[in-house]
Short mmCIF file of C-alpha atoms in Angstrom, two decimals:
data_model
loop_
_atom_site.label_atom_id
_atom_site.label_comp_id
_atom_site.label_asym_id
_atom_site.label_seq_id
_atom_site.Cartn_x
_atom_site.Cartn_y
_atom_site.Cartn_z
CA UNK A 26 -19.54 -17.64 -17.66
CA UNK A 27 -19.57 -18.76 -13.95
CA UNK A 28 -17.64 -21.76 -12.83
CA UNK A 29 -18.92 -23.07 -9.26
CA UNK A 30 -17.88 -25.76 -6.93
CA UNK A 31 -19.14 -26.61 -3.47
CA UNK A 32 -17.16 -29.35 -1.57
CA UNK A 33 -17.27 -30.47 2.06
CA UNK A 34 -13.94 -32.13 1.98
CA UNK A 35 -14.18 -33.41 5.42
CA UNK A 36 -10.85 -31.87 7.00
CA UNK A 37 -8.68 -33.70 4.18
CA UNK A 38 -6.09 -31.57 3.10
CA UNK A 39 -5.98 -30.59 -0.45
CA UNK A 40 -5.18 -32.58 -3.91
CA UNK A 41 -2.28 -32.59 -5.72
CA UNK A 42 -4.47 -31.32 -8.83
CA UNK A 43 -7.58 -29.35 -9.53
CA UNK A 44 -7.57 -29.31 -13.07
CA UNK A 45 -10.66 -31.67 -13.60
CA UNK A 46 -12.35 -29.81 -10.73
CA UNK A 47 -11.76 -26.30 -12.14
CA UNK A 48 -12.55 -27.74 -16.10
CA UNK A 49 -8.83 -25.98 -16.66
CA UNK A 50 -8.66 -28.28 -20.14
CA UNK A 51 -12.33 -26.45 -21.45
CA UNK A 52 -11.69 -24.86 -24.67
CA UNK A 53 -13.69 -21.63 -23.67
CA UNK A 54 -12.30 -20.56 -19.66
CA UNK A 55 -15.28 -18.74 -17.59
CA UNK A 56 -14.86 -15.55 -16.56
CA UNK A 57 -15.50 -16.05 -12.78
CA UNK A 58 -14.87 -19.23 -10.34
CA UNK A 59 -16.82 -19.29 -7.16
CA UNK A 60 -15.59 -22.24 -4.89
CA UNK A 61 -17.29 -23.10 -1.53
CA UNK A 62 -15.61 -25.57 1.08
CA UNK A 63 -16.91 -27.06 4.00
CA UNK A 64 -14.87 -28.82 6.87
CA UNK A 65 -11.90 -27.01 5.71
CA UNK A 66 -9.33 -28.24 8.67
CA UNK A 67 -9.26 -26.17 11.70
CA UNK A 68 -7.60 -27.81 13.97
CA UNK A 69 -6.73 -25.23 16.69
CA UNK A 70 -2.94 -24.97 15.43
CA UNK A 71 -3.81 -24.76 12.05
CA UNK A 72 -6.84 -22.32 12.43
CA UNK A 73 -4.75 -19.79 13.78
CA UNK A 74 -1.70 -20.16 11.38
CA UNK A 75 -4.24 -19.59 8.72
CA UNK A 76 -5.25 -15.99 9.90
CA UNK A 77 -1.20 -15.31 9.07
CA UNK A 78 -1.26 -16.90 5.86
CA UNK A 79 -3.31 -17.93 3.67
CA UNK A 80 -4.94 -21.87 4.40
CA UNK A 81 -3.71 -24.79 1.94
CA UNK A 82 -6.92 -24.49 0.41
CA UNK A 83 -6.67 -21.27 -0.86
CA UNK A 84 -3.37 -21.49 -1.56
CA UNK A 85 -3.89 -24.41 -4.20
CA UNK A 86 -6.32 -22.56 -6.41
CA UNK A 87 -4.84 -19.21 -5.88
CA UNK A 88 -1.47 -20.49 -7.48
CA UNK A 89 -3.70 -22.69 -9.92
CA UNK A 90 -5.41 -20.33 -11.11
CA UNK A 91 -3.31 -17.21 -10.49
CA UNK A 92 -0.89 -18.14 -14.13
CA UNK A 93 -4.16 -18.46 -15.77
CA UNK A 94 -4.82 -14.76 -15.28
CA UNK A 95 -7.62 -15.08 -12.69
CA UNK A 96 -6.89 -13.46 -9.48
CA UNK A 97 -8.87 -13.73 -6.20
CA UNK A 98 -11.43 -10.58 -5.48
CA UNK A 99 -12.60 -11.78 -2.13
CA UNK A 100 -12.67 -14.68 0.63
CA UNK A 101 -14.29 -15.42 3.76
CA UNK A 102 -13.36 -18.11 6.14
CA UNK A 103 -15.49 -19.29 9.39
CA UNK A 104 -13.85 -22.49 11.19
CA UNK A 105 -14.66 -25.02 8.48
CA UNK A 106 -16.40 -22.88 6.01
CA UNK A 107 -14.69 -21.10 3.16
CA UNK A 108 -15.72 -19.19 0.56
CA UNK A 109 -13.24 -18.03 -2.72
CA UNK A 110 -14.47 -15.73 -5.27
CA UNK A 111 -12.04 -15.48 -8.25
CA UNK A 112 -12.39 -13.60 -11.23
CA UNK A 113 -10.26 -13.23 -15.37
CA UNK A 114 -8.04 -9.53 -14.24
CA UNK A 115 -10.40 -7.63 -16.94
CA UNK A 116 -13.59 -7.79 -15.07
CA UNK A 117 -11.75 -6.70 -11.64
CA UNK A 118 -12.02 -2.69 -12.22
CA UNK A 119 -15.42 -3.37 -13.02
CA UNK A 120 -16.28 -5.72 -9.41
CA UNK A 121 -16.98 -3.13 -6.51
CA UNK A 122 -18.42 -2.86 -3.58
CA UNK A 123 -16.86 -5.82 -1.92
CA UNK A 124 -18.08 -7.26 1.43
CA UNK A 125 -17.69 -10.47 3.39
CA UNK A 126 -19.82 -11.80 6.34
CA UNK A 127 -20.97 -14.75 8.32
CA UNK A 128 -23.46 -16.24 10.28
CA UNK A 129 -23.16 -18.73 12.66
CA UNK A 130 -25.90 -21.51 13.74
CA UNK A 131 -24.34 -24.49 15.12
CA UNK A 132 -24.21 -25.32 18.51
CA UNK A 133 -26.35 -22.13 19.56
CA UNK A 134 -24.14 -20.13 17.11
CA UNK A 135 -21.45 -20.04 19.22
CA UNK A 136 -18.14 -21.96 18.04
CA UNK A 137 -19.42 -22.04 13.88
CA UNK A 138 -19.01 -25.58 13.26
CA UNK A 139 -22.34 -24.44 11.20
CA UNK A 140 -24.25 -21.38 9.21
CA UNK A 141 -23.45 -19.46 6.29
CA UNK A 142 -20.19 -17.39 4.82
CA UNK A 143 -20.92 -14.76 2.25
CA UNK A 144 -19.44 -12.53 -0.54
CA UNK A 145 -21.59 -9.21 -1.60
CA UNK A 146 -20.71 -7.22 -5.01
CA UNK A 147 -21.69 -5.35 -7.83
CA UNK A 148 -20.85 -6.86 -11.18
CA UNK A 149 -21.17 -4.25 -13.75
CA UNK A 150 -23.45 -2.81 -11.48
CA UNK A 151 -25.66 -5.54 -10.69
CA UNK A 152 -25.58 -6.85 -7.43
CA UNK A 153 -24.94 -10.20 -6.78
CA UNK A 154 -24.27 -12.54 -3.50
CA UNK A 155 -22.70 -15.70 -3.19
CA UNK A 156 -23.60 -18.02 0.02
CA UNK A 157 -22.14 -20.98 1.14
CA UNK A 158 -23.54 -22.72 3.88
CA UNK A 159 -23.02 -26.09 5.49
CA UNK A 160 -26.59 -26.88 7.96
CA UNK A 161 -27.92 -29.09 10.41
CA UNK A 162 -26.89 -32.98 10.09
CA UNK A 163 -29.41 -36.04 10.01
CA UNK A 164 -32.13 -37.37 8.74
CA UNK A 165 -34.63 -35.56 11.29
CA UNK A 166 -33.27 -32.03 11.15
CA UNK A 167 -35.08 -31.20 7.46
CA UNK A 168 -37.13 -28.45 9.13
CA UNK A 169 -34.62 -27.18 11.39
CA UNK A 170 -32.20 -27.22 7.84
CA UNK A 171 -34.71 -24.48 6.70
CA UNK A 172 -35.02 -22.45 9.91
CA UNK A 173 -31.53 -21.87 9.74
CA UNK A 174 -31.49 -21.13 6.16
CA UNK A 175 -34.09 -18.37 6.74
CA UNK A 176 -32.26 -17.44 10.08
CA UNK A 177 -29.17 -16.71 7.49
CA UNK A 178 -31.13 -15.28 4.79
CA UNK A 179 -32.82 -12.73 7.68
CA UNK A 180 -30.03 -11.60 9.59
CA UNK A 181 -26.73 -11.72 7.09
CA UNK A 182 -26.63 -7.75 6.40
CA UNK A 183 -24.23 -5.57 4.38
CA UNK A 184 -23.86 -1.65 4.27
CA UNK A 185 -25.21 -1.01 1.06
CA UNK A 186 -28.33 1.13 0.03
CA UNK A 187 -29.25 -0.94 -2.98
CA UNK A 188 -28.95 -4.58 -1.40
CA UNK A 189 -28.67 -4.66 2.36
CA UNK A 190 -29.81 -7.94 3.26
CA UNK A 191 -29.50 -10.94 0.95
CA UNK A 192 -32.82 -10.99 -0.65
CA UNK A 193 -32.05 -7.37 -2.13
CA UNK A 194 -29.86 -8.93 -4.45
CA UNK A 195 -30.51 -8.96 -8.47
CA UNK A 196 -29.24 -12.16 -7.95
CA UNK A 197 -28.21 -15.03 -5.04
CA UNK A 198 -26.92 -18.23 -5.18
CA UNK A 199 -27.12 -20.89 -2.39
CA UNK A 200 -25.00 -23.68 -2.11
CA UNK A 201 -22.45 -25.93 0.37
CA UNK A 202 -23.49 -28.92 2.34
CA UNK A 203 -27.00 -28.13 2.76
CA UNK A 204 -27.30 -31.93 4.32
CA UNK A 205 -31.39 -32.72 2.72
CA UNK A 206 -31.43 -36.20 2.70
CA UNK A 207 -33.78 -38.43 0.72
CA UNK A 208 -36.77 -39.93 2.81
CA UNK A 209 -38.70 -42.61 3.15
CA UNK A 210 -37.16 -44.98 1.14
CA UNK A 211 -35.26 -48.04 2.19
CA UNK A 212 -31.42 -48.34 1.33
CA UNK A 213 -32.01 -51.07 -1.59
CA UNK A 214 -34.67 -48.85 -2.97
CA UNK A 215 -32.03 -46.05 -3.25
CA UNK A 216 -29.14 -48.06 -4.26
CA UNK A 217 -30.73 -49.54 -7.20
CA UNK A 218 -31.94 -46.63 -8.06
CA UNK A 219 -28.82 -44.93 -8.09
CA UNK A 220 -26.92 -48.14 -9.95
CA UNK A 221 -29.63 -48.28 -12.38
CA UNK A 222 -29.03 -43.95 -13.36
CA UNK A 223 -32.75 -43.53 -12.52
CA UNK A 224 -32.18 -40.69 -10.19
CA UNK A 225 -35.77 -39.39 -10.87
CA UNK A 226 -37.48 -41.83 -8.91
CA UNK A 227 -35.67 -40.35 -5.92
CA UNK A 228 -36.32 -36.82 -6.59
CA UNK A 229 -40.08 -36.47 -4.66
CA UNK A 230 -38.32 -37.63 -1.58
CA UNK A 231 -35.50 -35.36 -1.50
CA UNK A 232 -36.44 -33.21 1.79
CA UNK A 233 -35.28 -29.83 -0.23
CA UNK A 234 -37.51 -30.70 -2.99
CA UNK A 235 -40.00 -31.68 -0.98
CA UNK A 236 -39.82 -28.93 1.60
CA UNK A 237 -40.01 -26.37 -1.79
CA UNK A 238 -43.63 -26.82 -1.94
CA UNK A 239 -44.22 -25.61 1.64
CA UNK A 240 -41.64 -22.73 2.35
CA UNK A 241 -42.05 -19.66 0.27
CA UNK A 242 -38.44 -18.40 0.18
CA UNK A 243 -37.31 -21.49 -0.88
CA UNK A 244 -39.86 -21.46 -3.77
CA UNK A 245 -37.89 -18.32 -4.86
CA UNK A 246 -35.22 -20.41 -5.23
CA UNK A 247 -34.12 -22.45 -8.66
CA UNK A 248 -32.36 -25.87 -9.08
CA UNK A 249 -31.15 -28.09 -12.07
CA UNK A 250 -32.21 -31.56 -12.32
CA UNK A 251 -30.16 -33.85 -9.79
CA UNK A 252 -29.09 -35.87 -12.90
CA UNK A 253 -25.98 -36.90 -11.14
CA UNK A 254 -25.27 -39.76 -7.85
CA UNK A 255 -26.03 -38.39 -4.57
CA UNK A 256 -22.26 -37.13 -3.59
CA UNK A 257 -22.99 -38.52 0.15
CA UNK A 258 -21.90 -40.50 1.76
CA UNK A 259 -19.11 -42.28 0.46
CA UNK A 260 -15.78 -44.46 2.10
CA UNK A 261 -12.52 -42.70 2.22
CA UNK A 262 -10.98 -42.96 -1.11
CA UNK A 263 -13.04 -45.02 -3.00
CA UNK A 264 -16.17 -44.87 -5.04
CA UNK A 265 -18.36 -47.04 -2.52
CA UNK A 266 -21.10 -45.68 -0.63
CA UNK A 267 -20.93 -46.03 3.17
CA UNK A 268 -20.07 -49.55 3.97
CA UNK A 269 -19.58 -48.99 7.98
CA UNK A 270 -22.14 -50.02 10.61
CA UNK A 271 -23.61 -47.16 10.28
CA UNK A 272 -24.39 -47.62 6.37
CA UNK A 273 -26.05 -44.19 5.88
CA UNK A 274 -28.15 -43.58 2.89
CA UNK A 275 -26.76 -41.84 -0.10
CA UNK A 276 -28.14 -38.41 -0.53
CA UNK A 277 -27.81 -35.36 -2.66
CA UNK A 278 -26.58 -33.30 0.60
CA UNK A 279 -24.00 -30.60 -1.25
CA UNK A 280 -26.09 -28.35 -4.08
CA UNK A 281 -26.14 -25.25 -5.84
CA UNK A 282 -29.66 -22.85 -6.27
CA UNK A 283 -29.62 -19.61 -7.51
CA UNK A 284 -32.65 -16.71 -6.98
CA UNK A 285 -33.57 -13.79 -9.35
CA UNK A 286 -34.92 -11.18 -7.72
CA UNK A 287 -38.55 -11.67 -8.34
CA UNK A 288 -40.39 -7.81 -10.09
CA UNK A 289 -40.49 -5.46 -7.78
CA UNK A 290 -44.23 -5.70 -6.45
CA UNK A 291 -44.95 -1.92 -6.19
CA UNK A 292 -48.08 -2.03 -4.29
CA UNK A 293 -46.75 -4.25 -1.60
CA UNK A 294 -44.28 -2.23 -0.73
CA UNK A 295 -44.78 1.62 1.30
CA UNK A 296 -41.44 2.78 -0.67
CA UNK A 297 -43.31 2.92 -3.88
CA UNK A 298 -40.62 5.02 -5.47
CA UNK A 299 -37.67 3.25 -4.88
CA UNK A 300 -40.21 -0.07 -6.17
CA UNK A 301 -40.64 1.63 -9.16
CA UNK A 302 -36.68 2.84 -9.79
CA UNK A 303 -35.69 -0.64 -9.29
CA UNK A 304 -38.35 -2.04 -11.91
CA UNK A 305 -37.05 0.99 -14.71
CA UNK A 306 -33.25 -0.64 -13.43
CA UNK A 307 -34.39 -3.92 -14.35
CA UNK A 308 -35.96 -2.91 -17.55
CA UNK A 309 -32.84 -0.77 -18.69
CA UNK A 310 -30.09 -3.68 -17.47
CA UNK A 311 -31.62 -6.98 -18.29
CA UNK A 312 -29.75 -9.62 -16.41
CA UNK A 313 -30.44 -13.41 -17.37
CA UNK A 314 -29.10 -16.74 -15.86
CA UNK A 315 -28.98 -19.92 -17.57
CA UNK A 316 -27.50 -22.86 -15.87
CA UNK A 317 -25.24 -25.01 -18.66
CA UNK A 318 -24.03 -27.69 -16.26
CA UNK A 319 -24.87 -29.22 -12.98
CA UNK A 320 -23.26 -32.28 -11.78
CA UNK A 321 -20.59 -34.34 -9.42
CA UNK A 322 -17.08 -35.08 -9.46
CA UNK A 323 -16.37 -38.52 -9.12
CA UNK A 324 -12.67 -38.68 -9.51
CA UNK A 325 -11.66 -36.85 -6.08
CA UNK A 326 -11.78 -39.81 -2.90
CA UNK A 327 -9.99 -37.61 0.11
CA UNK A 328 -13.23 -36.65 1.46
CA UNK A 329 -16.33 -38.85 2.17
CA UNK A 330 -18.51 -36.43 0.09
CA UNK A 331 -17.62 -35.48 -3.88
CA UNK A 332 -17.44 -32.06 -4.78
CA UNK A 333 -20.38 -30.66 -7.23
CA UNK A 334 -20.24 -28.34 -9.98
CA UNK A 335 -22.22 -25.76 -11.53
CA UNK A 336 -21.70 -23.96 -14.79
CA UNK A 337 -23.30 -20.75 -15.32
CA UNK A 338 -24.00 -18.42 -18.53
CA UNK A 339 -25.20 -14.65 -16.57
CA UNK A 340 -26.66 -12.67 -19.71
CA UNK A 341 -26.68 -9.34 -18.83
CA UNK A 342 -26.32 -5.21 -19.71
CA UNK A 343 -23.97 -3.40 -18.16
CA UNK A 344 -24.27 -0.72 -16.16
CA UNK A 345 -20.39 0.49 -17.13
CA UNK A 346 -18.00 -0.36 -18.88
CA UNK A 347 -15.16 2.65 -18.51
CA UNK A 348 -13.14 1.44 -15.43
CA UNK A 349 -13.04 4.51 -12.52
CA UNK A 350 -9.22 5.24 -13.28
CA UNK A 351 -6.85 5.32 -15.87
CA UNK A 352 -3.71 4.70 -15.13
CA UNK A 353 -0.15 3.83 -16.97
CA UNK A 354 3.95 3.97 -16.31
CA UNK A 355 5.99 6.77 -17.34
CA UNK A 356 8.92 6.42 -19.13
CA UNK A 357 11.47 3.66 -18.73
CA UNK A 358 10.94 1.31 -15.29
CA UNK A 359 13.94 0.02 -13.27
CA UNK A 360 15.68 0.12 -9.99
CA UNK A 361 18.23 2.43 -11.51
CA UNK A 362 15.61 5.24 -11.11
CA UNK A 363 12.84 6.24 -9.56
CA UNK A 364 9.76 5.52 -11.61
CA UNK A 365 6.57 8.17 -12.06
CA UNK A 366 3.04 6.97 -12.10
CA UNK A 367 0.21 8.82 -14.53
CA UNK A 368 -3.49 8.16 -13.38
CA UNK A 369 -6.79 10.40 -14.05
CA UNK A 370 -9.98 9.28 -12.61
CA UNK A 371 -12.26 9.26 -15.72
CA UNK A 372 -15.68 9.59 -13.56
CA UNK A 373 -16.35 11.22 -10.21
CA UNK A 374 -15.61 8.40 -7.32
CA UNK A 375 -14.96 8.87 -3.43
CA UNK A 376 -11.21 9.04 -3.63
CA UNK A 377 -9.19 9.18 -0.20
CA UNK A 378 -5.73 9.54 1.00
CA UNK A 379 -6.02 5.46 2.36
CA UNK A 380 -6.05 5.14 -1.94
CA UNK A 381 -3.20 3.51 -3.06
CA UNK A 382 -1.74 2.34 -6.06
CA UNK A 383 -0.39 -1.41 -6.43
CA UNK A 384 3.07 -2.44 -8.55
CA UNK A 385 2.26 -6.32 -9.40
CA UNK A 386 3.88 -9.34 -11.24
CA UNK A 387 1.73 -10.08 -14.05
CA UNK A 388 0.16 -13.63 -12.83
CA UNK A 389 -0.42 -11.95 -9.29
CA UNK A 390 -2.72 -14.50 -7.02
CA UNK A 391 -4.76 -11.87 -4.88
CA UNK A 392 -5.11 -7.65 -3.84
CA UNK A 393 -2.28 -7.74 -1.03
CA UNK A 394 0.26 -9.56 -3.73
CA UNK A 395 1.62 -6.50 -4.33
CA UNK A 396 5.57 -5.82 -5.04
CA UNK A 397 5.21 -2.77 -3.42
CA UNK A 398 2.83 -0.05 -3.46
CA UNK A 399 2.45 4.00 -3.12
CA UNK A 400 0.01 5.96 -1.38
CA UNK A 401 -1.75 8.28 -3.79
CA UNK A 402 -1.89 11.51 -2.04
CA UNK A 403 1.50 11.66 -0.05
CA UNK A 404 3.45 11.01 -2.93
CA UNK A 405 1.58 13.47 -5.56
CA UNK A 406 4.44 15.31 -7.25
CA UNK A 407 2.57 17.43 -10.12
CA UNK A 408 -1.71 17.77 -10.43
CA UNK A 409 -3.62 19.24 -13.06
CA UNK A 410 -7.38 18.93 -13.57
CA UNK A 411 -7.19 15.32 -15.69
CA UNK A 412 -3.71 13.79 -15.01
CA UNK A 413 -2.13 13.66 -12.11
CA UNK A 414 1.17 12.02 -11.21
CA UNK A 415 2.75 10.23 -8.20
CA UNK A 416 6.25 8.10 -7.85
CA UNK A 417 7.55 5.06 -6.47
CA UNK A 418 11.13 5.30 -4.87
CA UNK A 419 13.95 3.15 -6.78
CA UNK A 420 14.54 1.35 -3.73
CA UNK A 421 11.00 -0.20 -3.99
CA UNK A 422 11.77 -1.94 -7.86
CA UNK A 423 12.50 -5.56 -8.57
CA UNK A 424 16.40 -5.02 -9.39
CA UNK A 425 15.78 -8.37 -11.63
CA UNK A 426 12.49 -6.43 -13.23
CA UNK A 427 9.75 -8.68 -15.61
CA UNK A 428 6.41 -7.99 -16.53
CA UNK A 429 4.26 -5.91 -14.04
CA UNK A 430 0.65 -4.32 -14.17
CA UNK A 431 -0.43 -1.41 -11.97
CA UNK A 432 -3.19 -1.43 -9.98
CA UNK A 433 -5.52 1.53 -8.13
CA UNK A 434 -7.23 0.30 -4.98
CA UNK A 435 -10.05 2.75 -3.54
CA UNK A 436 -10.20 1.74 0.16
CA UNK A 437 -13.44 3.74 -0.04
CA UNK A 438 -15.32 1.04 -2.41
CA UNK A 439 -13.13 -0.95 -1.33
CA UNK A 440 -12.03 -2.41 -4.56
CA UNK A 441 -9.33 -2.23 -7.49
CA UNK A 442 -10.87 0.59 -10.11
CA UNK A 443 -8.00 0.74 -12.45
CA UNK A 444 -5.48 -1.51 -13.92
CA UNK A 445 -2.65 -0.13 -16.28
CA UNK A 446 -1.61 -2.26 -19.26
CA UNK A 447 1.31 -5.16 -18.92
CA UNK A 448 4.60 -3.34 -18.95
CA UNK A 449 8.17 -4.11 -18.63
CA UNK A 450 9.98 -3.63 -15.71
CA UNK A 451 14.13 -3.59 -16.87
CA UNK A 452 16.66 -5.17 -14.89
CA UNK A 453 18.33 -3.09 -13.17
CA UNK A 454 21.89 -1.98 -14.93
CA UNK A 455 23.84 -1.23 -12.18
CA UNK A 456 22.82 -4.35 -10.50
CA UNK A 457 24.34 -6.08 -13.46
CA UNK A 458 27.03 -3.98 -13.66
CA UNK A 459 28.19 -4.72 -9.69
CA UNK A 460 27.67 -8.26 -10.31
CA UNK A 461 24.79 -8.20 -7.56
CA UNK A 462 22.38 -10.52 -9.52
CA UNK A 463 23.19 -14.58 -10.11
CA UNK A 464 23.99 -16.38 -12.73
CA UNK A 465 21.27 -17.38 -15.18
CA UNK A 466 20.73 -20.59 -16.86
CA UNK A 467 19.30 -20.97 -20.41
CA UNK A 468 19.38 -17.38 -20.39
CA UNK A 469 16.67 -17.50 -17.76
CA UNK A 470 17.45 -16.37 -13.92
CA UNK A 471 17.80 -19.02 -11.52
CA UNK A 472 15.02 -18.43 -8.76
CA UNK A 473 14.53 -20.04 -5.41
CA UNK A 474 11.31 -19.04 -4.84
CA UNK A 475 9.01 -15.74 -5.85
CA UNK A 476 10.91 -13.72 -2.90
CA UNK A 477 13.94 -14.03 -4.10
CA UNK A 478 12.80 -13.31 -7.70
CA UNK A 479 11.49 -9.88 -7.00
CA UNK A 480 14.55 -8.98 -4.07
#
């Protein structure tokens, strides 16, 4: 299950909660979350500081969700676009082939106030691509809205031989702030409409509908009903639609689409073998998507649009299902010692010596939230032909210990491969016994923050 949000939130900085956002109160949790902002903040000061840390944004449903045992695979941020892609930890080993891009189209595509952010990976081996973009404003600009949709859709590129532009993709989905607007009629027409829940009688004049029956790639594309109110544009923290001077027209600006690859075509194409190995692919690894929810959130007022949501089930075969590395503690962990790590790749992959191999709190938010880590091949101590071992240094171990997972990052696919099971770190005994760690209350250590915890 697939859990996606796209929100222009208008430079407001985040909520206090996400829960009713994020559906964290479903009984049954989706394996992925996909969330894609627009007008994230970036004022100058802020812009920058973000490149150091990680933006409020992120940070909200990174520690949201981060308890919940999701953590986040990739991001990609351009000015006020931003794209998170989180997934549950046991899918990571089996998410590769990671890559980010952008594409800029507003004013000439030079500053990215507009265009498209994207996230490229293989999920079980099917390759998938998430893009957020926020186009063209106003009324006028329908047709413009699609040239620089196709100008995306032409030009965003990754280095990968079995989808390097976005159309090569099993399967895409489109969404953000894609700012169609509904024509033609007046603003009582559409109000009463939308007071009255008869959203159908607005659908022929939505431009994106109605520019689907003229533009081919968009025809590729699929869309639930818009059985929700048009989530634009609305006065600052309230539930009214635009009561300024300007009184725009509501319209269904911010939506999700998604695109299966439509059969390979054989004769169309001069590469008739690599047509017909992608057809026996699709054959042998089915891969299904059936949308269970499309709608609007009306609760959240900080920004003058309202976030939409789209629940996906993605039936599919997997190409894998053995992770590329095994790997597991030794023995007894704590800072007393130092501590040896087993691993043994279980299939051929491009190992390198930028590998490394990740000690993490269990609930870790992202990758680089690592306690501290250990290059594979400088610190090999013993190899045989299935296990090899390397160690981390005692110095490098949470004197306080808890529970901790190990991960194996290839910088090659650039991706965690292998995660070890939850195991227990100790606290360290000579720590205790030199009085170097504080009190504890209720039997539980007294933290200031996550730093200290692990120091």
């Amino acid at each position: 299950v697939l859990h996606m949000v796209t929100w222009n939130v208008a430079t407001a900085d985040p909520p206090d909660d996400v829960t009713s956002l994020l559906h964290l109160n479903s009984p049954k949790s989706p394996d992925l979350y996909v969330v894609g902002l627009q007008e994230v903040s970036s004022r100058p000061v802020r812009f920058v500081s973000d490149f150091v840390f990680e933006d409020p944004w992120s940070q909200l449903f990174m520690s949201t969700l981060a308890p919940r045992g999701y953590i986040k695979v990739s991001s990609i941020r351009m000015q006020g676009l931003l794209l998170l892609f989180f997934s549950k930890l046991e899918h990571v080993p089996f998410i590769r082939d990671i890559q980010a891009t952008y594409t800029r189209t507003g004013i000439f595509g030079y500053w990215g106030n507009k265009g498209g952010v994207s996230v490229h990976l293989s999920f079980y081996g099917h390759m998938l691509c998430f893009l957020n973009c926020h186009l063209a404003a106003h009324m006028n600009y329908a047709s413009e809205r699609v040239d620089e949709f196709e100008y995306i859709m032409d030009t965003q590129n990754f280095e990968c031989k079995k989808a390097p532009s976005i159309a090569d993709h099993r399967l895409v989905f489109w969404f953000g702030d894609l700012n169609f607007r509904i024509q033609d009629h007046g603003m009582h027409f559409v109000r009463s409409c939308i007071n009255d829940q008869k959203y159908e009688l607005l659908w022929s004049k939505d431009q994106l509908i109605m520019m689907k029956t003229k533009e081919q790639m968009l025809q590729e594309f699929e869309e639930g009903p818009l059985d929700f109110p048009p989530t634009y544009k609305f006065d600052l923290n309230s539930d009214t639609y635009d009561s300024s001077g300007k009184k725009r027209k509501p319209a269904w600006t911010d939506r999700i689409l998604w695109r299966l690859r439509p059969k390979a075509s054989v004769s169309e194409d001069k590469n008739t073998l690599e047509k017909v190995k992608q057809l026996e692919e699709d054959e042998e690894y089915p891969l299904k998507t059936r949308q269970d929810l499309y709608t609007s959130n009306m609760e959240y007022k900080i920004s003058d649009h309202k976030p939409v949501i789209g629940i996906f089930t993605l039936e599919l075969r997997k190409m894998y299902e053995t992770p590329l590395v095994r790997l597991q503690p030794e023995g007894d962990w704590s800072a007393d010692i130092d501590s040896i790590i087993i691993y043994s790749p279980l299939q051929p992959f491009p190992s390198s010596s930028w590998d490394w191999i990740g000690l993490y709190k269990v609930g870790f938010t992202s990758v680089t939230d690592y306690i501290t880590y250990t290059w594979v091949k400088d610190d090999e101590v013993a190899f045989n032909e299935e296990i090899i071992q390397v160690y981390i240094s005692k110095e490098e171990i949470p004197v306080r210990g808890g529970e901790c997972v190990l991960c194996y990052y290839s910088s090659t696919l650039r991706c965690i491969i292998g995660i070890s099971e939850p195991f227990k770190v100790h606290e360290s005994k000579v720590a205790i016994e030199e009085g170097l760690l504080p009190e504890k209350v209720n039997g539980l250590n007294k933290t200031v923050a996550s730093e200290d915890f692990w120091n």
